[in-house]
mmCIF file of C-alpha atoms in Angstrom:
data_model
loop_
_atom_site.group_PDB
_atom_site.id
_atom_site.type_symbol
_atom_site.label_atom_id
_atom_site.label_comp_id
_atom_site.label_asym_id
_atom_site.label_seq_id
_atom_site.Cartn_x
_atom_site.Cartn_y
_atom_site.Cartn_z
ATOM 1 C CA MET A 1 60.755 24.637 123.029
ATOM 2 C CA ALA A 2 59.972 24.779 119.358
ATOM 3 C CA ASP A 3 56.234 23.416 119.518
ATOM 4 C CA GLY A 4 54.918 25.561 122.456
ATOM 5 C CA ARG A 5 55.929 28.058 125.093
ATOM 6 C CA SER A 6 56.931 25.114 127.381
ATOM 7 C CA GLY A 7 56.940 21.676 127.586
ATOM 8 C CA CYS A 8 54.423 21.738 130.278
ATOM 9 C CA PRO A 9 51.461 19.055 129.147
ATOM 10 C CA ILE A 10 48.826 21.516 130.459
ATOM 11 C CA ASN A 11 50.361 24.532 128.428
ATOM 12 C CA LEU A 12 50.552 22.307 125.317
ATOM 13 C CA THR A 13 47.187 21.277 125.587
ATOM 14 C CA VAL A 14 46.036 24.675 126.059
ATOM 15 C CA GLU A 15 47.655 25.953 123.023
ATOM 16 C CA VAL A 16 45.758 23.328 120.974
ATOM 17 C CA LEU A 17 42.522 23.453 122.801
ATOM 18 C CA GLY A 18 42.442 26.461 124.630
ATOM 19 C CA ASP A 19 40.831 28.939 122.306
ATOM 20 C CA SER A 20 36.937 29.881 122.570
ATOM 21 C CA TRP A 21 35.840 27.402 119.777
ATOM 22 C CA SER A 22 37.831 24.211 119.343
ATOM 23 C CA LEU A 23 36.357 22.343 122.118
ATOM 24 C CA LEU A 24 32.869 23.484 121.031
ATOM 25 C CA VAL A 25 33.609 22.078 117.346
ATOM 26 C CA ILE A 26 34.667 18.844 119.031
ATOM 27 C CA ARG A 27 31.621 18.687 121.311
ATOM 28 C CA ASP A 28 29.306 19.129 118.268
ATOM 29 C CA LEU A 29 31.152 16.377 116.156
ATOM 30 C CA MET A 30 31.010 14.044 119.215
ATOM 31 C CA PHE A 31 27.601 14.762 120.820
ATOM 32 C CA SER A 32 25.586 16.120 117.844
ATOM 33 C CA GLU A 33 26.551 13.858 115.012
ATOM 34 C CA ARG A 34 27.310 16.745 112.992
ATOM 35 C CA ARG A 35 29.899 15.894 110.319
ATOM 36 C CA ARG A 36 29.814 18.720 107.488
ATOM 37 C CA TYR A 37 30.570 22.114 107.593
ATOM 38 C CA GLY A 38 27.015 23.275 106.923
ATOM 39 C CA GLU A 39 25.822 21.122 109.715
ATOM 40 C CA LEU A 40 28.368 22.367 112.345
ATOM 41 C CA LEU A 41 27.569 26.094 111.267
ATOM 42 C CA ALA A 42 23.779 25.839 111.169
ATOM 43 C CA GLY A 43 23.647 23.701 114.430
ATOM 44 C CA SER A 44 26.036 25.921 116.360
ATOM 45 C CA GLU A 45 24.207 26.854 119.666
ATOM 46 C CA GLU A 46 26.888 29.614 120.324
ATOM 47 C CA GLY A 47 26.676 31.048 116.609
ATOM 48 C CA ILE A 48 30.120 30.315 115.260
ATOM 49 C CA ALA A 49 31.031 32.574 112.433
ATOM 50 C CA THR A 50 31.990 30.911 109.088
ATOM 51 C CA ASN A 51 35.587 31.925 108.982
ATOM 52 C CA VAL A 52 36.200 30.835 112.713
ATOM 53 C CA LEU A 53 34.623 27.382 112.053
ATOM 54 C CA ALA A 54 36.769 27.029 108.881
ATOM 55 C CA ASP A 55 39.911 28.056 110.844
ATOM 56 C CA ARG A 56 38.921 25.610 113.711
ATOM 57 C CA LEU A 57 38.459 22.734 111.508
ATOM 58 C CA ARG A 58 41.806 23.380 109.854
ATOM 59 C CA ARG A 59 43.647 23.841 113.191
ATOM 60 C CA LEU A 60 42.075 20.554 114.632
ATOM 61 C CA ALA A 61 42.913 18.641 111.424
ATOM 62 C CA GLU A 62 46.616 19.946 111.678
ATOM 63 C CA HIS A 63 46.759 18.770 115.320
ATOM 64 C CA GLY A 64 45.423 15.362 114.495
ATOM 65 C CA LEU A 65 41.994 15.491 116.195
ATOM 66 C CA ILE A 66 39.945 15.331 113.267
ATOM 67 C CA THR A 67 40.090 13.973 109.732
ATOM 68 C CA ARG A 68 38.557 15.352 106.515
ATOM 69 C CA HIS A 69 37.183 13.041 103.936
ATOM 70 C CA PRO A 70 35.314 13.602 100.776
ATOM 71 C CA ASP A 71 31.582 13.796 101.072
ATOM 72 C CA PRO A 72 30.202 10.969 98.776
ATOM 73 C CA THR A 73 27.068 13.207 98.079
ATOM 74 C CA HIS A 74 28.869 16.129 96.731
ATOM 75 C CA ARG A 75 32.229 16.371 95.146
ATOM 76 C CA GLN A 76 33.179 19.791 96.770
ATOM 77 C CA LYS A 77 32.267 19.130 100.239
ATOM 78 C CA ARG A 78 33.830 17.235 103.100
ATOM 79 C CA VAL A 79 32.878 14.925 105.872
ATOM 80 C CA TYR A 80 34.679 15.493 109.335
ATOM 81 C CA ARG A 81 35.527 12.696 111.578
ATOM 82 C CA LEU A 82 37.250 12.544 114.981
ATOM 83 C CA THR A 83 40.205 10.951 115.402
ATOM 84 C CA GLU A 84 41.288 8.716 118.488
ATOM 85 C CA ARG A 85 42.961 11.531 120.075
ATOM 86 C CA ALA A 86 39.828 13.510 120.078
ATOM 87 C CA ILE A 87 37.764 10.469 121.083
ATOM 88 C CA GLN A 88 40.143 10.462 124.162
ATOM 89 C CA LEU A 89 38.846 13.933 125.146
ATOM 90 C CA VAL A 90 35.718 12.355 126.273
ATOM 91 C CA PRO A 91 36.465 12.311 130.059
ATOM 92 C CA VAL A 92 37.886 15.970 129.798
ATOM 93 C CA LEU A 93 34.539 17.247 128.140
ATOM 94 C CA VAL A 94 32.512 15.297 130.898
ATOM 95 C CA GLN A 95 34.521 16.833 133.675
ATOM 96 C CA LEU A 96 34.269 20.436 131.961
ATOM 97 C CA GLY A 97 30.417 19.836 131.864
ATOM 98 C CA ALA A 98 30.308 18.699 135.356
ATOM 99 C CA TRP A 99 32.196 21.722 136.658
ATOM 100 C CA GLY A 100 29.970 24.005 134.524
ATOM 101 C CA ARG A 101 26.765 22.452 136.014
ATOM 102 C CA ARG A 102 28.071 23.117 139.614
ATOM 103 C CA HIS A 103 29.257 26.555 139.039
ATOM 104 C CA LEU A 104 27.486 28.363 136.147
ATOM 105 C CA PRO A 105 24.000 29.090 135.174
ATOM 106 C CA VAL A 106 23.251 26.320 132.590
ATOM 107 C CA THR A 107 19.992 25.698 130.724
ATOM 108 C CA PRO A 108 18.639 22.151 131.919
ATOM 109 C CA GLU A 109 18.216 20.861 128.191
ATOM 110 C CA LEU A 110 21.797 21.683 127.514
ATOM 111 C CA ALA A 111 23.270 20.429 130.806
ATOM 112 C CA VAL A 112 21.293 16.900 130.638
ATOM 113 C CA ARG A 113 24.008 15.210 128.531
ATOM 114 C CA ALA A 114 26.818 16.228 130.980
ATOM 115 C CA GLU A 115 24.727 14.864 133.901
ATOM 116 C CA LEU A 116 24.160 11.634 132.447
ATOM 117 C CA LEU A 117 27.731 11.272 131.712
ATOM 118 C CA GLU A 118 28.885 12.534 135.044
ATOM 119 C CA ARG A 119 26.547 9.964 136.628
ATOM 120 C CA GLY A 120 27.412 7.199 134.533
ATOM 121 C CA GLY A 121 30.980 7.419 135.317
ATOM 122 C CA PRO A 122 34.082 6.048 133.653
ATOM 123 C CA GLU A 123 32.189 2.725 132.504
ATOM 124 C CA LEU A 124 29.554 5.047 130.550
ATOM 125 C CA TRP A 125 32.418 7.028 129.019
ATOM 126 C CA ALA A 126 34.202 3.959 128.114
ATOM 127 C CA ALA A 127 31.077 2.758 126.024
ATOM 128 C CA PHE A 128 30.502 6.163 124.673
ATOM 129 C CA MET A 129 33.925 6.282 123.552
ATOM 130 C CA ASP A 130 33.804 2.859 121.953
ATOM 131 C CA GLU A 131 30.643 4.133 120.085
ATOM 132 C CA LEU A 132 32.493 7.014 118.633
ATOM 133 C CA ARG A 133 35.247 4.854 117.582
ATOM 134 C CA GLU A 134 32.680 2.951 115.611
ATOM 135 C CA SER A 135 30.898 5.705 114.144
ATOM 136 C CA HIS A 136 34.215 7.911 113.472
ATOM 137 C CA LEU A 137 36.851 5.111 112.839
ATOM 138 C CA GLY A 138 34.950 2.226 111.798
ATOM 139 C CA VAL A 139 36.105 0.176 114.611
ATOM 140 C CA PRO A 140 33.205 -2.024 115.610
ATOM 141 C CA ARG A 141 31.826 -1.798 119.313
ATOM 142 C CA PRO A 142 32.046 -4.782 121.561
ATOM 143 C CA SER A 143 28.840 -6.931 121.041
ATOM 144 C CA GLY A 144 25.916 -6.351 123.378
ATOM 145 C CA ALA A 145 27.072 -2.805 124.081
ATOM 146 C CA ALA A 146 24.097 -0.547 124.929
ATOM 147 C CA PRO A 147 23.816 2.514 122.718
ATOM 148 C CA VAL A 148 25.203 5.541 124.765
ATOM 149 C CA ALA A 149 24.515 8.375 121.979
ATOM 150 C CA ALA A 150 20.814 7.506 121.491
ATOM 151 C CA ARG A 151 20.319 7.679 125.008
ATOM 152 C CA LEU A 152 22.055 11.023 125.323
ATOM 153 C CA ARG A 153 20.065 12.356 122.290
ATOM 154 C CA ALA A 154 16.658 11.297 123.709
ATOM 155 C CA SER A 155 17.415 12.892 127.014
ATOM 156 C CA TYR A 156 18.325 16.049 125.352
ATOM 157 C CA GLU A 157 15.419 16.126 123.177
ATOM 158 C CA ARG A 158 12.930 15.430 126.231
ATOM 159 C CA ALA A 159 14.552 18.455 127.999
ATOM 160 C CA ALA A 160 14.309 20.657 125.123
ATOM 161 C CA ALA A 161 10.724 19.856 124.657
ATOM 162 C CA HIS A 162 10.178 21.176 128.031
ATOM 163 C CA ALA A 163 12.742 24.048 127.963
ATOM 164 C CA PRO A 164 11.415 27.490 128.560
ATOM 165 C CA THR A 165 11.589 29.834 125.650
ATOM 166 C CA HIS A 166 14.292 32.060 127.401
ATOM 167 C CA PRO A 167 17.281 30.748 129.512
ATOM 168 C CA PRO A 168 16.928 31.170 133.241
ATOM 169 C CA VAL A 169 18.563 34.258 134.754
ATOM 170 C CA PRO A 170 21.038 33.181 137.482
ATOM 171 C CA ALA A 171 19.709 33.890 141.249
ATOM 172 C CA SER A 172 22.704 36.335 141.668
ATOM 173 C CA ALA A 173 21.960 38.372 138.361
ATOM 174 C CA PRO A 174 20.243 41.607 138.853
ATOM 175 C CA ALA A 175 16.701 41.682 137.615
ATOM 176 C CA PRO A 176 15.764 42.972 134.057
ATOM 177 C CA ALA A 177 15.339 46.791 133.930
ATOM 178 C CA SER A 178 11.887 47.919 133.831
ATOM 179 C CA ALA A 179 10.224 51.435 133.701
ATOM 180 C CA PRO A 180 11.136 53.638 136.745
ATOM 181 C CA GLU A 181 8.520 53.756 139.364
ATOM 182 C CA GLU A 182 7.035 57.008 139.975
ATOM 183 C CA THR A 183 7.825 58.530 143.432
ATOM 184 C CA THR A 184 6.335 61.260 145.149
ATOM 185 C CA PRO A 185 8.357 63.643 147.136
ATOM 186 C CA SER A 186 7.953 63.390 150.668
#
């Protein structure tokens, strides 16, 4: 097969999204309303490198997951927007977040959006996707639709305000190393 190792849909999807950064860039465009290179770089929780971000933005555009538009505030800058293909990843990201919450030592402030979306189910996902279509594609939302992104952002901000300064250590992790205790020979 010319475009992938096989025609398996999981393989082909992993070839597009399976690196360490692509889904995180989509996540930030989706949930954090970051649209410019500098915003994506500065706001990266994981500390993405400049060359990696530039490469992922290029690859995501090549695969039709994002589009680049001239920034009206600066001639040399670009604004990135999700495409319908990327917006349809909302249920996938919700399920990844749900799995991570159940099986990994997440921090509460970074897990709160995943929890809300998981509890809200497909109806909330659809409303969020409609909101993303409006903000990224210019497609008006159904009238009377409750804003989902604002609710997710407010929940994150409340959780972040009460977050400890250091992430929690998972219960199964060894305690941090301390000075050795003195022992007396018996």
